């Protein structure tokens, strides 16, 4: 649904009804007044209600791309933000440019928090949207995945050699999943997670 | 940096017109005081401060770029 027509006693009332129906914030819509309300003569002939057409200005994916672009620019980074892919479940944003390490942060912490904010902002502005935003910078996520897979193999080996449980650093759910999957086929170790978010971490233990 | 906190906060709340950020300059650090409508407090803090933490992380990236220390404080 990208636009609705609503009638109500006043334009204001019709507008708040319409944005409720569209599930968006007022800043994201354009209002076209079809009929101004009129009172009628001495209320004898009955008034005419206000009628308006309210349309969503931007697609959610375009909205969040522009929003992230704005944030990146205010930070002072000269980068491009593109929608690299969009499907029913996800909106993939890709940030390109130079010196983006700052935006990635230690083990991707800044990137992950930026992505978290993007999701909160998108769902606040468009209540009906169920897609998740995934932000990547210069293929960082792919590289991090490979690093974690390597780490998982090395630490599994270490756990066996020392016959001891190995505690990993706290990680995001997605990163923990990469570790669990990497060692799923390993018959000599088991993996599980321990602790509360955001400090939850993976443990690798010999069987 | 003030603009950054303002922009993010306005995107998160129900009453963007009530978002106010004051920048207090120290010698080597900057304090950004964020004020929002009472009803919007939870919207900029989040469960267990998750949103506030994310705002601070992103603002810190901007601070590193300007070689400064920044603290974001949400004022009741």
PDB file of C-alpha atoms in Angstrom:
ATOM      1  CA  UNK A   1       0.000   0.000   0.000  1.00  0.00           C
ATOM      2  CA  UNK A   2       1.572   3.273  -1.081  1.00  0.00           C
ATOM      3  CA  UNK A   3      -1.358   5.672  -0.844  1.00  0.00           C
ATOM      4  CA  UNK A   4      -4.797   5.956   0.763  1.00  0.00           C
ATOM      5  CA  UNK A   5      -7.785   8.271   0.513  1.00  0.00           C
ATOM      6  CA  UNK A   6      -9.381   9.217   3.806  1.00  0.00           C
ATOM      7  CA  UNK A   7     -12.348  11.361   4.818  1.00  0.00           C
ATOM      8  CA  UNK A   8     -12.792  12.875   8.257  1.00  0.00           C
ATOM      9  CA  UNK A   9     -14.176  15.936   9.994  1.00  0.00           C
ATOM     10  CA  UNK A  10     -10.943  17.853   9.627  1.00  0.00           C
ATOM     11  CA  UNK A  11      -7.830  17.534   7.449  1.00  0.00           C
ATOM     12  CA  UNK A  12      -5.767  16.969  10.598  1.00  0.00           C
ATOM     13  CA  UNK A  13      -7.961  14.040  11.665  1.00  0.00           C
ATOM     14  CA  UNK A  14      -7.911  12.521   8.198  1.00  0.00           C
ATOM     15  CA  UNK A  15      -4.122  12.795   8.093  1.00  0.00           C
ATOM     16  CA  UNK A  16      -3.545  11.063  11.412  1.00  0.00           C
ATOM     17  CA  UNK A  17      -5.959   8.319  10.361  1.00  0.00           C
ATOM     18  CA  UNK A  18      -4.114   7.914   7.044  1.00  0.00           C
ATOM     19  CA  UNK A  19      -0.631   7.651   8.510  1.00  0.00           C
ATOM     20  CA  UNK A  20      -1.935   5.081  10.938  1.00  0.00           C
ATOM     21  CA  UNK A  21      -3.287   3.065   8.011  1.00  0.00           C
ATOM     22  CA  UNK A  22      -0.037   3.363   6.075  1.00  0.00           C
ATOM     23  CA  UNK A  23       2.070   2.606   9.139  1.00  0.00           C
ATOM     24  CA  UNK A  24       4.535   5.419   8.524  1.00  0.00           C
ATOM     25  CA  UNK A  25       5.650   8.637  10.166  1.00  0.00           C
ATOM     26  CA  UNK A  26       4.327  11.984   9.003  1.00  0.00           C
ATOM     27  CA  UNK A  27       7.657  13.027   7.477  1.00  0.00           C
ATOM     28  CA  UNK A  28       7.429  10.200   4.972  1.00  0.00           C
ATOM     29  CA  UNK A  29       4.156  11.155   3.337  1.00  0.00           C
ATOM     30  CA  UNK A  30       2.841  13.661   0.883  1.00  0.00           C
ATOM     31  CA  UNK A  31      -0.663  15.052   1.385  1.00  0.00           C
ATOM     32  CA  UNK A  32      -3.035  16.084  -1.344  1.00  0.00           C
ATOM     33  CA  UNK A  33      -6.249  17.753  -0.284  1.00  0.00           C
ATOM     34  CA  UNK A  34      -9.179  16.607  -2.369  1.00  0.00           C
ATOM     35  CA  UNK A  35     -11.903  18.392  -0.419  1.00  0.00           C
ATOM     36  CA  UNK A  36     -11.558  21.061   2.228  1.00  0.00           C
ATOM     37  CA  UNK A  37     -14.136  20.505   4.951  1.00  0.00           C
ATOM     38  CA  UNK A  38     -17.062  22.908   4.987  1.00  0.00           C
ATOM     39  CA  UNK A  39     -19.491  23.626   7.760  1.00  0.00           C
ATOM     40  CA  UNK A  40     -22.695  23.988   5.755  1.00  0.00           C
ATOM     41  CA  UNK A  41     -25.065  26.879   6.308  1.00  0.00           C
ATOM     42  CA  UNK A  42     -25.775  27.219   9.998  1.00  0.00           C
ATOM     43  CA  UNK A  43     -25.182  23.478  10.161  1.00  0.00           C
ATOM     44  CA  UNK A  44     -28.630  23.034   8.640  1.00  0.00           C
ATOM     45  CA  UNK A  45     -27.588  21.673   5.314  1.00  0.00           C
ATOM     46  CA  UNK A  46     -24.959  19.455   6.860  1.00  0.00           C
ATOM     47  CA  UNK A  47     -21.249  19.979   6.334  1.00  0.00           C
ATOM     48  CA  UNK A  48     -18.916  18.252   3.969  1.00  0.00           C
ATOM     49  CA  UNK A  49     -16.048  16.229   5.451  1.00  0.00           C
ATOM     50  CA  UNK A  50     -12.409  16.780   4.591  1.00  0.00           C
ATOM     51  CA  UNK A  51     -11.090  14.354   2.034  1.00  0.00           C
ATOM     52  CA  UNK A  52      -7.396  13.836   1.436  1.00  0.00           C
ATOM     53  CA  UNK A  53      -5.057  11.558  -0.444  1.00  0.00           C
ATOM     54  CA  UNK A  54      -1.923  10.573   1.426  1.00  0.00           C
ATOM     55  CA  UNK A  55       0.999   8.932  -0.385  1.00  0.00           C
ATOM     56  CA  UNK A  56       4.259   7.464   0.853  1.00  0.00           C
ATOM     57  CA  UNK A  57       7.139   9.556  -0.472  1.00  0.00           C
ATOM     58  CA  UNK A  58       9.886   6.958  -0.606  1.00  0.00           C
ATOM     59  CA  UNK A  59      10.113   3.196  -0.654  1.00  0.00           C
ATOM     60  CA  UNK A  60      11.399   1.930   2.714  1.00  0.00           C
ATOM     61  CA  UNK A  61      14.651   0.713   1.140  1.00  0.00           C
ATOM     62  CA  UNK A  62      15.266   4.094  -0.482  1.00  0.00           C
ATOM     63  CA  UNK A  63      14.395   5.852   2.758  1.00  0.00           C
ATOM     64  CA  UNK A  64      16.901   3.853   4.801  1.00  0.00           C
ATOM     65  CA  UNK A  65      19.590   4.139   2.126  1.00  0.00           C
ATOM     66  CA  UNK A  66      19.236   7.945   2.180  1.00  0.00           C
ATOM     67  CA  UNK A  67      19.208   7.927   5.949  1.00  0.00           C
ATOM     68  CA  UNK A  68      22.456   5.944   6.205  1.00  0.00           C
ATOM     69  CA  UNK A  69      23.991   8.097   3.474  1.00  0.00           C
ATOM     70  CA  UNK A  70      23.160  11.157   5.541  1.00  0.00           C
ATOM     71  CA  UNK A  71      24.682   9.640   8.702  1.00  0.00           C
ATOM     72  CA  UNK A  72      27.868   8.655   6.853  1.00  0.00           C
ATOM     73  CA  UNK A  73      28.195  12.152   5.423  1.00  0.00           C
ATOM     74  CA  UNK A  74      27.623  13.901   8.757  1.00  0.00           C
ATOM     75  CA  UNK A  75      30.348  11.702  10.257  1.00  0.00           C
ATOM     76  CA  UNK A  76      32.543  13.258   7.588  1.00  0.00           C
ATOM     77  CA  UNK A  77      33.161  10.239   5.414  1.00  0.00           C
ATOM     78  CA  UNK A  78      33.129  10.517   1.673  1.00  0.00           C
ATOM     79  CA  UNK A  79      31.277   7.339   0.792  1.00  0.00           C
ATOM     80  CA  UNK A  80      28.621   6.011  -1.518  1.00  0.00           C
ATOM     81  CA  UNK A  81      25.666   4.047  -0.180  1.00  0.00           C
ATOM     82  CA  UNK A  82      23.824   1.727  -2.548  1.00  0.00           C
ATOM     83  CA  UNK A  83      21.069  -0.816  -2.293  1.00  0.00           C
ATOM     84  CA  UNK A  84      22.938  -3.866  -3.521  1.00  0.00           C
ATOM     85  CA  UNK A  85      20.017  -6.280  -3.177  1.00  0.00           C
ATOM     86  CA  UNK A  86      16.482  -6.307  -1.882  1.00  0.00           C
ATOM     87  CA  UNK A  87      14.129  -9.214  -1.299  1.00  0.00           C
ATOM     88  CA  UNK A  88      11.193  -9.982   0.968  1.00  0.00           C
ATOM     89  CA  UNK A  89      13.384 -10.575   3.986  1.00  0.00           C
ATOM     90  CA  UNK A  90      16.313  -8.236   3.604  1.00  0.00           C
ATOM     91  CA  UNK A  91      17.508  -4.899   2.320  1.00  0.00           C
ATOM     92  CA  UNK A  92      21.227  -5.091   1.603  1.00  0.00           C
ATOM     93  CA  UNK A  93      23.116  -1.803   1.741  1.00  0.00           C
ATOM     94  CA  UNK A  94      26.690  -1.482   0.555  1.00  0.00           C
ATOM     95  CA  UNK A  95      28.920   1.401   1.613  1.00  0.00           C
ATOM     96  CA  UNK A  96      31.786   2.163  -0.748  1.00  0.00           C
ATOM     97  CA  UNK A  97      34.599   4.627  -0.442  1.00  0.00           C
ATOM     98  CA  UNK A  98      38.011   5.185   1.055  1.00  0.00           C
ATOM     99  CA  UNK A  99      39.174   4.944   4.659  1.00  0.00           C
ATOM    100  CA  UNK A 100      36.066   3.158   5.790  1.00  0.00           C
ATOM    101  CA  UNK A 101      37.893   1.318   8.574  1.00  0.00           C
ATOM    102  CA  UNK A 102      36.582   3.927  10.980  1.00  0.00           C
ATOM    103  CA  UNK A 103      33.063   2.948  10.089  1.00  0.00           C
ATOM    104  CA  UNK A 104      33.784  -0.757  10.587  1.00  0.00           C
ATOM    105  CA  UNK A 105      35.430  -0.434  14.006  1.00  0.00           C
ATOM    106  CA  UNK A 106      37.043  -3.169  16.080  1.00  0.00           C
ATOM    107  CA  UNK A 107      35.755  -6.542  14.873  1.00  0.00           C
ATOM    108  CA  UNK A 108      32.970  -4.691  13.076  1.00  0.00           C
ATOM    109  CA  UNK A 109      31.517  -3.184  16.236  1.00  0.00           C
ATOM    110  CA  UNK A 110      30.778   0.203  14.653  1.00  0.00           C
ATOM    111  CA  UNK A 111      29.337  -1.404  11.544  1.00  0.00           C
ATOM    112  CA  UNK A 112      27.131  -3.662  13.668  1.00  0.00           C
ATOM    113  CA  UNK A 113      25.833  -0.759  15.748  1.00  0.00           C
ATOM    114  CA  UNK A 114      25.201   1.307  12.611  1.00  0.00           C
ATOM    115  CA  UNK A 115      23.269  -1.622  11.177  1.00  0.00           C
ATOM    116  CA  UNK A 116      21.312  -1.975  14.408  1.00  0.00           C
ATOM    117  CA  UNK A 117      20.356   1.716  14.289  1.00  0.00           C
ATOM    118  CA  UNK A 118      19.358   1.365  10.642  1.00  0.00           C
ATOM    119  CA  UNK A 119      16.951  -1.421  11.599  1.00  0.00           C
ATOM    120  CA  UNK A 120      15.444   0.492  14.502  1.00  0.00           C
ATOM    121  CA  UNK A 121      15.035   3.634  12.366  1.00  0.00           C
ATOM    122  CA  UNK A 122      13.450   1.733   9.474  1.00  0.00           C
ATOM    123  CA  UNK A 123      10.948  -0.040  11.710  1.00  0.00           C
ATOM    124  CA  UNK A 124      10.075   3.152  13.592  1.00  0.00           C
ATOM    125  CA  UNK A 125       9.440   5.051  10.362  1.00  0.00           C
ATOM    126  CA  UNK A 126       7.637   2.211   8.592  1.00  0.00           C
ATOM    127  CA  UNK A 127       5.765   0.133  11.128  1.00  0.00           C
ATOM    128  CA  UNK A 128       4.466  -2.329   8.553  1.00  0.00           C
ATOM    129  CA  UNK A 129       7.900  -3.180   7.147  1.00  0.00           C
ATOM    130  CA  UNK A 130       9.267  -6.589   8.189  1.00  0.00           C
ATOM    131  CA  UNK A 131      12.485  -6.579   6.168  1.00  0.00           C
ATOM    132  CA  UNK A 132      15.832  -6.418   7.924  1.00  0.00           C
ATOM    133  CA  UNK A 133      18.638  -4.108   6.891  1.00  0.00           C
ATOM    134  CA  UNK A 134      22.061  -5.658   6.370  1.00  0.00           C
ATOM    135  CA  UNK A 135      24.926  -3.231   5.840  1.00  0.00           C
ATOM    136  CA  UNK A 136      28.260  -4.229   4.388  1.00  0.00           C
ATOM    137  CA  UNK A 137      31.416  -2.218   3.823  1.00  0.00           C
ATOM    138  CA  UNK A 138      33.922  -3.316   1.195  1.00  0.00           C
ATOM    139  CA  UNK A 139      32.986  -6.988   1.626  1.00  0.00           C
ATOM    140  CA  UNK A 140      33.825  -6.837   5.314  1.00  0.00           C
ATOM    141  CA  UNK A 141      31.137  -9.360   6.256  1.00  0.00           C
ATOM    142  CA  UNK A 142      32.436 -11.971   3.842  1.00  0.00           C
ATOM    143  CA  UNK A 143      36.022 -11.445   5.026  1.00  0.00           C
ATOM    144  CA  UNK A 144      34.982 -11.593   8.673  1.00  0.00           C
ATOM    145  CA  UNK A 145      33.142 -14.834   7.994  1.00  0.00           C
ATOM    146  CA  UNK A 146      36.289 -16.413   6.576  1.00  0.00           C
ATOM    147  CA  UNK A 147      38.351 -15.145   9.514  1.00  0.00           C
ATOM    148  CA  UNK A 148      35.883 -16.628  11.984  1.00  0.00           C
ATOM    149  CA  UNK A 149      35.843 -19.971  10.178  1.00  0.00           C
ATOM    150  CA  UNK A 150      39.624 -20.098  10.384  1.00  0.00           C
ATOM    151  CA  UNK A 151      39.547 -19.116  14.021  1.00  0.00           C
ATOM    152  CA  UNK A 152      36.999 -21.833  14.748  1.00  0.00           C
ATOM    153  CA  UNK A 153      39.216 -24.509  13.181  1.00  0.00           C
ATOM    154  CA  UNK A 154      42.341 -23.316  14.987  1.00  0.00           C
ATOM    155  CA  UNK A 155      40.640 -23.106  18.356  1.00  0.00           C
ATOM    156  CA  UNK A 156      39.008 -26.529  17.936  1.00  0.00           C
ATOM    157  CA  UNK A 157      42.487 -27.898  17.405  1.00  0.00           C
ATOM    158  CA  UNK A 158      43.747 -26.055  20.480  1.00  0.00           C
ATOM    159  CA  UNK A 159      40.842 -27.348  22.605  1.00  0.00           C
ATOM    160  CA  UNK A 160      41.750 -30.907  21.642  1.00  0.00           C
ATOM    161  CA  UNK A 161      45.443 -30.428  22.201  1.00  0.00           C
ATOM    162  CA  UNK A 162      44.990 -28.878  25.648  1.00  0.00           C
ATOM    163  CA  UNK A 163      41.976 -31.074  26.472  1.00  0.00           C
ATOM    164  CA  UNK A 164      40.331 -27.888  27.724  1.00  0.00           C
ATOM    165  CA  UNK A 165      37.308 -25.746  26.913  1.00  0.00           C
ATOM    166  CA  UNK A 166      38.137 -22.631  24.947  1.00  0.00           C
ATOM    167  CA  UNK A 167      36.141 -19.427  25.524  1.00  0.00           C
ATOM    168  CA  UNK A 168      35.817 -17.100  22.563  1.00  0.00           C
ATOM    169  CA  UNK A 169      35.284 -13.347  22.719  1.00  0.00           C
ATOM    170  CA  UNK A 170      31.712 -12.069  22.940  1.00  0.00           C
ATOM    171  CA  UNK A 171      30.130 -12.025  19.494  1.00  0.00           C
ATOM    172  CA  UNK A 172      26.887 -11.084  17.789  1.00  0.00           C
ATOM    173  CA  UNK A 173      24.310 -13.857  17.193  1.00  0.00           C
ATOM    174  CA  UNK A 174      25.257 -13.932  13.534  1.00  0.00           C
ATOM    175  CA  UNK A 175      28.956 -14.346  14.271  1.00  0.00           C
ATOM    176  CA  UNK A 176      28.315 -17.079  16.836  1.00  0.00           C
ATOM    177  CA  UNK A 177      26.259 -18.877  14.243  1.00  0.00           C
ATOM    178  CA  UNK A 178      29.230 -18.835  11.856  1.00  0.00           C
ATOM    179  CA  UNK A 179      31.398 -20.515  14.541  1.00  0.00           C
ATOM    180  CA  UNK A 180      28.751 -23.154  15.375  1.00  0.00           C
ATOM    181  CA  UNK A 181      28.272 -23.973  11.692  1.00  0.00           C
ATOM    182  CA  UNK A 182      32.008 -24.127  11.029  1.00  0.00           C
ATOM    183  CA  UNK A 183      32.424 -26.836  13.664  1.00  0.00           C
ATOM    184  CA  UNK A 184      29.151 -28.642  13.149  1.00  0.00           C
ATOM    185  CA  UNK A 185      30.853 -31.396  11.169  1.00  0.00           C
ATOM    186  CA  UNK A 186      33.747 -31.759  13.610  1.00  0.00           C
ATOM    187  CA  UNK A 187      33.344 -35.028  15.544  1.00  0.00           C
ATOM    188  CA  UNK A 188      35.916 -34.238  18.219  1.00  0.00           C
ATOM    189  CA  UNK A 189      34.486 -31.014  19.634  1.00  0.00           C
ATOM    190  CA  UNK A 190      31.129 -29.534  20.644  1.00  0.00           C
ATOM    191  CA  UNK A 191      30.212 -25.869  20.644  1.00  0.00           C
ATOM    192  CA  UNK A 192      27.688 -23.994  22.722  1.00  0.00           C
ATOM    193  CA  UNK A 193      27.000 -20.406  23.784  1.00  0.00           C
ATOM    194  CA  UNK A 194      27.111 -18.967  27.262  1.00  0.00           C
ATOM    195  CA  UNK A 195      26.267 -15.611  28.903  1.00  0.00           C
ATOM    196  CA  UNK A 196      23.796 -12.829  28.202  1.00  0.00           C
ATOM    197  CA  UNK A 197      23.718 -10.463  25.249  1.00  0.00           C
ATOM    198  CA  UNK A 198      25.701  -8.503  24.347  1.00  0.00           C
ATOM    199  CA  UNK A 199      28.420 -10.531  26.095  1.00  0.00           C
ATOM    200  CA  UNK A 200      27.240 -13.934  24.959  1.00  0.00           C
ATOM    201  CA  UNK A 201      30.125 -16.030  23.690  1.00  0.00           C
ATOM    202  CA  UNK A 202      30.857 -19.378  22.129  1.00  0.00           C
ATOM    203  CA  UNK A 203      32.630 -22.157  24.023  1.00  0.00           C
ATOM    204  CA  UNK A 204      34.482 -24.884  22.145  1.00  0.00           C
ATOM    205  CA  UNK A 205      34.872 -28.054  24.198  1.00  0.00           C
ATOM    206  CA  UNK A 206      36.504 -31.407  23.440  1.00  0.00           C
ATOM    207  CA  UNK A 207      34.060 -34.298  23.380  1.00  0.00           C
TER     208      UNK A 207
ATOM    209  CA  UNK B   1      28.690  15.834  15.929  1.00  0.00           C
ATOM    210  CA  UNK B   2      25.759  17.711  17.384  1.00  0.00           C
ATOM    211  CA  UNK B   3      24.066  17.405  14.002  1.00  0.00           C
ATOM    212  CA  UNK B   4      24.688  13.662  14.009  1.00  0.00           C
ATOM    213  CA  UNK B   5      23.029  13.058  17.387  1.00  0.00           C
ATOM    214  CA  UNK B   6      20.168  15.335  16.369  1.00  0.00           C
ATOM    215  CA  UNK B   7      19.589  13.549  13.081  1.00  0.00           C
ATOM    216  CA  UNK B   8      19.654  10.055  14.595  1.00  0.00           C
ATOM    217  CA  UNK B   9      17.442  11.037  17.536  1.00  0.00           C
ATOM    218  CA  UNK B  10      14.880  12.704  15.264  1.00  0.00           C
ATOM    219  CA  UNK B  11      14.690   9.549  13.156  1.00  0.00           C
ATOM    220  CA  UNK B  12      13.901   7.476  16.239  1.00  0.00           C
ATOM    221  CA  UNK B  13      11.272   9.445  18.140  1.00  0.00           C
ATOM    222  CA  UNK B  14       7.583  10.253  17.864  1.00  0.00           C
ATOM    223  CA  UNK B  15       8.111  13.959  18.559  1.00  0.00           C
ATOM    224  CA  UNK B  16      11.104  15.046  16.443  1.00  0.00           C
ATOM    225  CA  UNK B  17      10.287  18.716  17.080  1.00  0.00           C
ATOM    226  CA  UNK B  18      11.082  18.154  20.735  1.00  0.00           C
ATOM    227  CA  UNK B  19      14.581  16.814  20.134  1.00  0.00           C
ATOM    228  CA  UNK B  20      17.240  19.169  21.442  1.00  0.00           C
ATOM    229  CA  UNK B  21      21.000  18.686  21.570  1.00  0.00           C
ATOM    230  CA  UNK B  22      23.333  21.002  23.458  1.00  0.00           C
ATOM    231  CA  UNK B  23      27.053  20.842  22.874  1.00  0.00           C
ATOM    232  CA  UNK B  24      29.218  21.547  25.912  1.00  0.00           C
ATOM    233  CA  UNK B  25      32.876  22.013  24.972  1.00  0.00           C
ATOM    234  CA  UNK B  26      35.556  20.918  27.390  1.00  0.00           C
ATOM    235  CA  UNK B  27      39.294  21.220  26.859  1.00  0.00           C
ATOM    236  CA  UNK B  28      39.771  17.934  25.107  1.00  0.00           C
ATOM    237  CA  UNK B  29      36.331  16.477  25.281  1.00  0.00           C
ATOM    238  CA  UNK B  30      32.854  17.377  24.164  1.00  0.00           C
ATOM    239  CA  UNK B  31      29.651  16.555  25.959  1.00  0.00           C
ATOM    240  CA  UNK B  32      26.505  16.284  23.891  1.00  0.00           C
ATOM    241  CA  UNK B  33      23.378  16.590  25.973  1.00  0.00           C
ATOM    242  CA  UNK B  34      20.387  15.032  24.298  1.00  0.00           C
ATOM    243  CA  UNK B  35      16.888  15.970  25.394  1.00  0.00           C
ATOM    244  CA  UNK B  36      13.714  14.392  24.020  1.00  0.00           C
ATOM    245  CA  UNK B  37      10.032  14.374  24.964  1.00  0.00           C
ATOM    246  CA  UNK B  38       9.351  12.342  28.106  1.00  0.00           C
ATOM    247  CA  UNK B  39       7.330   9.826  26.052  1.00  0.00           C
ATOM    248  CA  UNK B  40      10.317   9.336  23.747  1.00  0.00           C
ATOM    249  CA  UNK B  41      12.936   8.549  26.406  1.00  0.00           C
ATOM    250  CA  UNK B  42      12.637   4.816  25.880  1.00  0.00           C
ATOM    251  CA  UNK B  43      12.910   5.256  22.129  1.00  0.00           C
ATOM    252  CA  UNK B  44      16.406   6.731  22.311  1.00  0.00           C
ATOM    253  CA  UNK B  45      17.581   4.472  25.143  1.00  0.00           C
ATOM    254  CA  UNK B  46      16.194   1.089  24.085  1.00  0.00           C
ATOM    255  CA  UNK B  47      16.047  -2.152  26.008  1.00  0.00           C
ATOM    256  CA  UNK B  48      19.036  -2.331  28.334  1.00  0.00           C
ATOM    257  CA  UNK B  49      20.385   0.833  26.733  1.00  0.00           C
ATOM    258  CA  UNK B  50      20.990  -0.916  23.426  1.00  0.00           C
ATOM    259  CA  UNK B  51      19.949   2.055  21.274  1.00  0.00           C
ATOM    260  CA  UNK B  52      21.848   4.584  23.417  1.00  0.00           C
ATOM    261  CA  UNK B  53      24.947   2.397  23.095  1.00  0.00           C
ATOM    262  CA  UNK B  54      24.596   2.248  19.308  1.00  0.00           C
ATOM    263  CA  UNK B  55      24.202   6.043  19.101  1.00  0.00           C
ATOM    264  CA  UNK B  56      27.358   6.451  21.204  1.00  0.00           C
ATOM    265  CA  UNK B  57      29.326   4.045  19.004  1.00  0.00           C
ATOM    266  CA  UNK B  58      28.402   5.886  15.816  1.00  0.00           C
ATOM    267  CA  UNK B  59      29.083   9.305  17.373  1.00  0.00           C
ATOM    268  CA  UNK B  60      32.449   7.973  18.555  1.00  0.00           C
ATOM    269  CA  UNK B  61      33.393   7.191  14.963  1.00  0.00           C
ATOM    270  CA  UNK B  62      32.775  10.845  14.138  1.00  0.00           C
ATOM    271  CA  UNK B  63      34.772  11.885  17.208  1.00  0.00           C
ATOM    272  CA  UNK B  64      37.774   9.763  16.228  1.00  0.00           C
ATOM    273  CA  UNK B  65      37.724  11.506  12.865  1.00  0.00           C
ATOM    274  CA  UNK B  66      37.903  14.887  14.602  1.00  0.00           C
ATOM    275  CA  UNK B  67      40.423  13.633  17.156  1.00  0.00           C
ATOM    276  CA  UNK B  68      38.173  14.370  20.097  1.00  0.00           C
ATOM    277  CA  UNK B  69      36.539  12.599  22.990  1.00  0.00           C
ATOM    278  CA  UNK B  70      32.796  12.752  22.976  1.00  0.00           C
ATOM    279  CA  UNK B  71      30.248  11.801  25.557  1.00  0.00           C
ATOM    280  CA  UNK B  72      26.577  11.565  24.745  1.00  0.00           C
ATOM    281  CA  UNK B  73      24.334  12.099  27.741  1.00  0.00           C
ATOM    282  CA  UNK B  74      20.627  11.603  27.669  1.00  0.00           C
ATOM    283  CA  UNK B  75      19.040  14.116  30.014  1.00  0.00           C
ATOM    284  CA  UNK B  76      15.783  13.383  31.844  1.00  0.00           C
TER     285      UNK B  76
END
